[in-house]
Coordinates of C-alpha atoms and ligand atoms in Angstrom, one line a residue:
M1 CA 3.3 -29.4 -45.9
G2 CA 0.4 -29.9 -43.5
N3 CA -1.7 -27.2 -42.1
L4 CA 0.0 -25.4 -39.2
T5 CA -2.8 -22.9 -38.8
Q6 CA -5.1 -25.5 -37.3
K7 CA -5.8 -25.3 -33.6
I8 CA -4.7 -27.4 -30.7
I9 CA -7.8 -28.9 -29.2
G10 CA -6.5 -31.7 -26.9
Y11 CA -4.2 -31.4 -23.9
D12 CA -3.7 -34.5 -21.7
L13 CA -1.3 -35.2 -18.8
W14 CA 0.1 -38.2 -17.0
H15 CA 2.3 -38.1 -13.8
L16 CA 4.3 -41.3 -13.9
E17 CA 6.3 -43.3 -11.4
L18 CA 8.7 -45.4 -13.3
P19 CA 10.5 -48.3 -11.5
V20 CA 14.3 -48.2 -11.8
T21 CA 16.8 -51.1 -11.7
S22 CA 19.3 -49.7 -9.1
R23 CA 20.1 -46.9 -6.8
R24 CA 21.9 -43.7 -8.0
D25 CA 23.7 -41.4 -5.6
H26 CA 24.8 -37.9 -6.4
G27 CA 26.4 -35.1 -4.5
I28 CA 23.0 -33.4 -4.0
G29 CA 20.8 -36.5 -3.5
S30 CA 19.8 -40.0 -4.4
V31 CA 17.2 -41.7 -6.6
E32 CA 15.9 -45.1 -5.6
G33 CA 12.8 -47.2 -6.4
V34 CA 11.2 -45.0 -9.0
C35 CA 11.9 -41.8 -10.9
E36 CA 9.0 -39.5 -11.7
V37 CA 8.2 -37.8 -15.0
V38 CA 5.2 -35.9 -16.4
V39 CA 4.0 -36.6 -20.0
L40 CA 2.0 -34.1 -22.1
R41 CA 0.0 -35.1 -25.2
L42 CA -1.3 -32.4 -27.5
K43 CA -3.9 -33.0 -30.2
S44 CA -4.8 -30.8 -33.2
E45 CA -8.0 -30.5 -35.2
D46 CA -6.9 -33.1 -37.8
G47 CA -6.3 -35.7 -35.1
S48 CA -2.5 -35.4 -35.1
E49 CA -0.7 -35.8 -31.8
G50 CA 2.5 -34.4 -30.2
F51 CA 4.1 -35.7 -27.0
G52 CA 6.6 -34.1 -24.6
E53 CA 8.2 -35.1 -21.3
A54 CA 9.1 -33.2 -18.2
S55 CA 11.7 -34.9 -16.0
P56 CA 11.9 -32.9 -12.7
W57 CA 14.2 -33.8 -9.8
S58 CA 13.3 -32.1 -6.6
V59 CA 16.9 -31.4 -5.5
F60 CA 18.0 -30.1 -8.9
T61 CA 15.3 -28.4 -10.9
G62 CA 11.9 -28.8 -9.2
T63 CA 9.2 -31.2 -8.0
P64 CA 6.9 -33.4 -10.1
E65 CA 4.0 -31.9 -8.3
A66 CA 4.9 -28.3 -9.3
T67 CA 5.6 -29.5 -12.9
Y68 CA 2.2 -31.2 -13.1
A69 CA 0.5 -28.1 -11.7
A70 CA 2.4 -25.8 -14.0
L71 CA 1.3 -27.8 -17.1
D72 CA -2.2 -28.5 -15.9
R73 CA -3.2 -25.1 -14.4
Y74 CA -0.9 -22.4 -15.7
L75 CA 0.2 -23.4 -19.2
R76 CA -2.9 -25.2 -20.5
P77 CA -4.8 -22.0 -21.1
L78 CA -2.0 -20.6 -23.3
V79 CA -2.1 -23.7 -25.5
V80 CA -5.7 -25.0 -26.0
G81 CA -7.2 -23.0 -28.8
A82 CA -3.8 -21.7 -30.0
R83 CA -2.6 -22.4 -33.6
V84 CA -0.1 -25.3 -33.9
G85 CA 2.4 -23.1 -35.8
D86 CA 2.5 -20.3 -33.2
R87 CA 5.1 -22.1 -31.1
S88 CA 7.3 -19.1 -30.5
A89 CA 4.4 -17.0 -29.4
I90 CA 3.2 -19.7 -27.0
M91 CA 6.7 -20.2 -25.5
A92 CA 7.2 -16.5 -25.1
R93 CA 3.9 -16.3 -23.1
A94 CA 4.8 -19.5 -21.2
A95 CA 8.1 -18.0 -20.0
Y96 CA 6.2 -15.5 -17.8
A97 CA 2.9 -17.4 -17.2
V98 CA 4.6 -19.3 -14.4
A99 CA 8.0 -18.6 -12.8
H100 CA 10.7 -21.3 -13.1
C101 CA 9.1 -24.7 -13.9
T102 CA 11.6 -25.2 -16.7
E103 CA 10.8 -28.9 -17.0
A104 CA 7.2 -28.1 -17.7
K105 CA 8.2 -25.6 -20.4
A106 CA 10.6 -28.1 -22.0
A107 CA 7.7 -30.7 -22.2
L108 CA 5.4 -28.1 -23.8
E109 CA 8.0 -27.1 -26.4
T110 CA 8.8 -30.7 -27.1
A111 CA 5.1 -31.5 -27.7
L112 CA 4.6 -28.5 -29.9
L113 CA 7.6 -29.4 -32.0
D114 CA 6.5 -33.1 -32.2
L115 CA 3.0 -32.0 -33.3
A116 CA 4.3 -29.6 -35.9
G117 CA 6.8 -32.1 -37.2
R118 CA 4.2 -34.8 -37.5
I119 CA 1.8 -32.5 -39.3
S120 CA 4.5 -31.2 -41.7
E121 CA 6.1 -34.7 -42.0
V122 CA 9.6 -33.5 -41.0
P123 CA 11.8 -34.5 -38.1
V124 CA 12.1 -32.1 -35.1
W125 CA 15.8 -31.5 -35.9
S126 CA 14.7 -29.9 -39.1
L127 CA 12.5 -27.4 -37.2
L128 CA 15.6 -26.5 -35.1
G129 CA 17.9 -25.5 -37.9
G130 CA 18.7 -28.8 -39.6
R131 CA 20.9 -31.7 -38.8
C132 CA 24.7 -31.5 -38.1
R133 CA 25.2 -35.1 -37.0
E134 CA 23.6 -38.5 -37.3
A135 CA 24.8 -40.1 -34.1
I136 CA 25.9 -38.8 -30.7
P137 CA 28.5 -40.5 -28.4
L138 CA 26.8 -41.8 -25.3
S139 CA 28.2 -41.3 -21.7
C140 CA 26.8 -43.6 -19.0
S141 CA 27.0 -42.6 -15.3
I142 CA 28.7 -44.7 -12.6
A143 CA 26.7 -43.7 -9.6
N144 CA 25.9 -46.8 -7.6
P145 CA 26.9 -46.7 -3.9
D146 CA 27.5 -50.5 -4.3
F147 CA 30.5 -50.3 -6.7
A148 CA 30.3 -54.1 -7.4
Q149 CA 27.1 -53.5 -9.3
D150 CA 28.7 -50.7 -11.3
I151 CA 31.6 -53.1 -12.2
D152 CA 28.9 -55.4 -13.7
L153 CA 27.5 -52.3 -15.5
L154 CA 30.9 -51.5 -16.9
A155 CA 31.2 -54.9 -18.4
R156 CA 27.8 -54.4 -20.1
L157 CA 28.8 -51.0 -21.4
Q158 CA 32.1 -52.4 -22.8
A159 CA 30.1 -55.1 -24.6
D160 CA 27.7 -52.5 -26.0
G161 CA 30.5 -50.3 -27.3
V162 CA 30.0 -47.4 -24.8
R163 CA 33.3 -45.6 -24.5
I164 CA 32.5 -42.8 -22.1
V165 CA 31.5 -43.0 -18.4
K166 CA 30.8 -40.2 -16.0
L167 CA 31.9 -41.0 -12.4
K168 CA 29.5 -39.5 -9.9
T169 CA 31.7 -38.3 -6.9
G170 CA 31.3 -36.5 -3.7
F171 CA 28.4 -38.5 -2.3
K172 CA 30.3 -40.9 0.0
D173 CA 34.0 -40.0 0.8
H174 CA 37.1 -39.0 -1.1
A175 CA 38.7 -42.4 -0.6
F176 CA 35.8 -44.1 -2.4
D177 CA 36.1 -41.6 -5.3
I178 CA 39.9 -42.2 -5.6
M179 CA 39.4 -46.0 -5.4
R180 CA 37.0 -46.0 -8.3
L181 CA 39.2 -43.7 -10.4
E182 CA 42.1 -46.1 -9.8
Y183 CA 39.9 -49.0 -10.8
L184 CA 38.8 -47.4 -14.0
A185 CA 42.4 -46.4 -14.9
Q186 CA 43.7 -49.9 -14.3
N187 CA 40.8 -52.0 -15.7
H188 CA 39.2 -49.8 -18.4
P189 CA 42.0 -47.7 -20.0
E190 CA 39.9 -47.7 -23.2
I191 CA 37.1 -45.7 -21.5
S192 CA 37.1 -42.0 -21.4
V193 CA 36.2 -40.8 -17.9
R194 CA 34.4 -37.7 -16.8
V195 CA 33.8 -36.7 -13.1
D196 CA 30.7 -35.0 -11.7
Y197 CA 30.4 -33.9 -8.1
N198 CA 26.8 -32.5 -8.4
Q199 CA 27.7 -29.8 -5.9
G200 CA 28.8 -32.4 -3.4
L201 CA 31.9 -30.7 -1.9
S202 CA 32.1 -27.9 0.7
V203 CA 34.2 -24.9 -0.1
E204 CA 36.6 -26.1 2.6
E205 CA 37.2 -29.5 1.1
A206 CA 36.9 -28.7 -2.6
P207 CA 40.4 -27.4 -3.4
A208 CA 42.3 -30.4 -2.1
Q209 CA 39.9 -33.0 -3.4
V210 CA 39.5 -31.5 -6.9
R211 CA 43.3 -31.2 -7.2
D212 CA 43.7 -35.0 -6.3
V213 CA 41.0 -36.0 -8.9
A214 CA 42.6 -33.8 -11.6
Q215 CA 45.7 -36.0 -11.3
F216 CA 43.8 -38.7 -13.0
A217 CA 43.3 -36.4 -16.0
P218 CA 39.6 -37.0 -16.6
D219 CA 38.0 -35.3 -19.7
F220 CA 36.5 -32.7 -17.3
I221 CA 35.4 -32.2 -13.7
E222 CA 31.9 -31.0 -13.3
Q223 CA 30.2 -28.8 -10.6
P224 CA 32.3 -29.6 -7.5
V225 CA 30.5 -27.0 -5.3
R226 CA 27.1 -25.4 -4.9
A227 CA 25.4 -23.8 -7.8
H228 CA 25.6 -20.2 -6.5
Q229 CA 29.3 -20.4 -5.5
F230 CA 30.6 -18.8 -8.6
S231 CA 33.8 -17.4 -7.0
M232 CA 34.8 -20.8 -5.8
M233 CA 34.1 -22.3 -9.3
S234 CA 36.4 -19.8 -10.9
R235 CA 39.1 -20.3 -8.2
L236 CA 39.0 -24.1 -8.8
R237 CA 39.1 -23.6 -12.5
R238 CA 42.3 -21.6 -12.3
M239 CA 43.8 -24.2 -10.0
I240 CA 43.7 -27.2 -12.3
D241 CA 44.7 -28.1 -15.8
V242 CA 41.6 -30.3 -16.4
P243 CA 38.5 -28.4 -17.8
L244 CA 36.0 -27.4 -15.2
L245 CA 32.3 -27.8 -16.3
A246 CA 29.3 -26.0 -14.9
D247 CA 26.0 -27.8 -14.6
E248 CA 23.8 -26.7 -11.7
S249 CA 25.3 -23.2 -11.9
V250 CA 23.9 -22.7 -15.4
F251 CA 20.2 -23.2 -16.2
G252 CA 19.4 -20.9 -19.0
P253 CA 21.0 -18.4 -21.4
E254 CA 21.0 -15.7 -18.6
D255 CA 23.1 -17.9 -16.3
M256 CA 25.4 -18.8 -19.2
E257 CA 26.1 -15.1 -19.9
R258 CA 27.0 -14.5 -16.2
A259 CA 29.1 -17.7 -16.0
A260 CA 31.1 -16.7 -19.1
R261 CA 31.6 -13.2 -17.8
E262 CA 32.8 -14.4 -14.4
G263 CA 35.0 -17.1 -15.9
I264 CA 33.6 -20.0 -13.8
C265 CA 33.9 -22.8 -16.3
D266 CA 35.5 -24.2 -19.5
G267 CA 32.3 -25.8 -20.6
V268 CA 28.7 -26.3 -19.8
S269 CA 26.1 -29.1 -19.5
V270 CA 23.1 -28.2 -21.7
K271 CA 19.9 -29.7 -20.5
I272 CA 16.5 -28.9 -21.9
M273 CA 15.0 -29.5 -18.4
K274 CA 17.2 -26.7 -17.1
S275 CA 17.0 -24.3 -20.0
G276 CA 13.2 -24.5 -20.3
G277 CA 13.2 -26.0 -23.8
L278 CA 15.1 -26.9 -26.8
A279 CA 15.5 -23.5 -28.4
R280 CA 16.8 -22.0 -25.1
G281 CA 19.2 -25.0 -24.8
Q282 CA 20.6 -24.2 -28.3
T283 CA 21.0 -20.6 -27.1
V284 CA 23.0 -21.7 -24.0
A285 CA 25.3 -23.7 -26.3
R286 CA 25.8 -20.8 -28.7
I287 CA 26.6 -18.4 -25.9
A288 CA 29.1 -20.9 -24.5
A289 CA 30.7 -21.3 -28.0
A290 CA 30.9 -17.5 -28.5
H291 CA 33.0 -17.3 -25.4
G292 CA 35.2 -20.2 -26.5
L293 CA 33.6 -22.7 -24.1
T294 CA 32.5 -26.3 -24.8
A295 CA 29.1 -27.9 -24.3
Y296 CA 27.7 -31.4 -23.9
G297 CA 24.2 -32.8 -23.8
G298 CA 23.3 -33.6 -20.2
D299 CA 20.0 -34.9 -18.9
M300 CA 18.0 -35.5 -15.8
F301 CA 16.4 -38.8 -14.6
E302 CA 14.5 -39.1 -17.9
A303 CA 12.5 -41.6 -19.8
G304 CA 13.1 -42.1 -23.6
L305 CA 10.7 -39.4 -24.6
A306 CA 12.8 -36.6 -23.0
H307 CA 16.0 -38.4 -24.4
L308 CA 14.4 -38.0 -27.9
A309 CA 13.9 -34.3 -27.4
G310 CA 17.5 -33.8 -26.3
T311 CA 18.7 -36.0 -29.2
H312 CA 16.9 -33.8 -31.8
M313 CA 18.3 -30.6 -30.1
I314 CA 21.9 -31.9 -30.2
A315 CA 21.4 -33.2 -33.7
A316 CA 20.7 -29.6 -34.7
T317 CA 23.3 -27.8 -32.5
P318 CA 26.9 -28.1 -33.8
E319 CA 28.1 -26.2 -30.7
I320 CA 27.3 -29.3 -28.5
T321 CA 30.5 -31.3 -29.2
L322 CA 31.0 -33.5 -26.1
G323 CA 28.3 -36.1 -26.7
C324 CA 25.3 -36.9 -24.5
E325 CA 24.3 -38.9 -21.4
F326 CA 20.9 -40.2 -22.5
Y327 CA 21.5 -43.6 -20.8
Q328 CA 18.5 -44.0 -18.5
A329 CA 16.1 -45.5 -21.0
S330 CA 18.6 -48.3 -21.8
Y331 CA 20.5 -48.8 -18.5
F332 CA 18.4 -47.5 -15.6
L333 CA 14.6 -47.8 -16.1
K334 CA 13.0 -51.2 -15.7
E335 CA 10.8 -50.4 -18.6
D336 CA 10.9 -47.3 -20.9
I337 CA 7.7 -45.7 -22.0
L338 CA 8.4 -45.5 -25.8
E339 CA 6.6 -47.7 -28.4
N340 CA 10.0 -48.6 -30.0
P341 CA 13.2 -48.8 -28.0
F342 CA 15.3 -45.6 -27.7
Q343 CA 18.0 -46.3 -30.3
V344 CA 21.7 -46.7 -29.2
S345 CA 24.1 -48.4 -31.5
D346 CA 27.8 -49.1 -30.8
G347 CA 27.9 -46.6 -28.0
Q348 CA 26.2 -43.9 -29.9
V349 CA 22.6 -42.5 -29.7
V350 CA 21.0 -42.7 -33.2
V351 CA 19.3 -39.5 -34.4
P352 CA 15.8 -40.5 -35.7
D353 CA 14.7 -39.7 -39.2
G354 CA 10.9 -40.0 -39.0
P355 CA 8.4 -37.2 -38.6
G356 CA 8.3 -35.3 -35.3
L357 CA 10.4 -37.0 -32.6
G358 CA 10.4 -40.2 -34.8
N359 CA 9.0 -42.3 -31.9
R360 CA 6.2 -41.9 -29.4
P361 CA 5.1 -43.2 -26.0
D362 CA 3.0 -46.3 -25.7
V363 CA -0.2 -44.9 -24.1
N364 CA -0.9 -48.2 -22.4
K365 CA 2.4 -47.7 -20.5
L366 CA 1.4 -44.2 -19.6
E367 CA -1.9 -45.5 -18.1
H368 CA -0.1 -48.3 -16.3
Y369 CA 2.5 -46.1 -14.6
A370 CA 0.3 -43.1 -13.9
V371 CA -0.2 -41.9 -10.3
A372 CA -2.2 -38.9 -11.5
K373 CA -3.6 -37.9 -14.8
A374 CA -5.8 -35.4 -16.6
V375 CA -7.0 -37.2 -19.8
A376 CA -10.0 -36.2 -21.8
A377 CA -12.5 -39.0 -22.2
Ligands
LIG401 MG1 25.9 -32.8 -13.8

């Protein structure tokens, strides 16, 4: 066991713009050209390093600029000079050092876990309670406004053994959504289909459209209306036989408690970028399970480093039973930032065994894609 009482002496940041292969449309907005992430590197006195990624999306969680400022200005003083092993104390202070900025807190906790894991020579999942699974079924999103491109993607997914897709709906029109559901039912009956509106429907149109989509019996229908519209979520839930999932309505454990109390959902999308870290993500899943609700491992527009953090969290959280959607590193980014490819095998994300996150970013790629950085010489 390495020395966890040593101090953190290095704290470096990169704000990256990562080119993407296609356009993605969602009910709340689109991503085209690049996605933006912020990478944090911690160093300890013995020269060990730990990395974490923040993956903000301005219409969903927050902006890359706010994330970068939170890490650079407001969280840095809590970390530099602190002991590596004092992760819970650091995260407790971080919770109130800057409001919101959940992606920045997720990056910080990831880097602290990676650093402690590398020093102790154990995987991050072992620091989160131990492993309950070695592979996680992968869901890939169908979200291209040009459906012909997604038909090509479906062929690639089928060849790769991916058996779950999430159809992003509510960004164009209802007929487009129904046409794609019919296509999937007729041409890919082997694929398990989930539907996600990303808040795309108004309260006026939601009841009729959600009822139509439920006729296709998807695994679940996710977040048809705005995050704060809890009463409409619970009304829609009662109206259909298909499970209704909450995503944007539930960020952290506090939201999960309220969502369960008000009966707005049958399950929840757990994302470390929403919950503000891996431990809080585990708490969201456990509250859901205590109320008899399901959970799956969602993500934002992430690179492989954030996928790894989510993978370790799900690997240590038996309550997250519906798989994950860590597809961007393999199917969306032109180039990922990891040294070794993010591991997906036969449609399942492989849980790494090595110390820390079990993989790390290539610093040359961080330098190449950086639009801002704060790196010690
Ligand atoms: Mg969602």
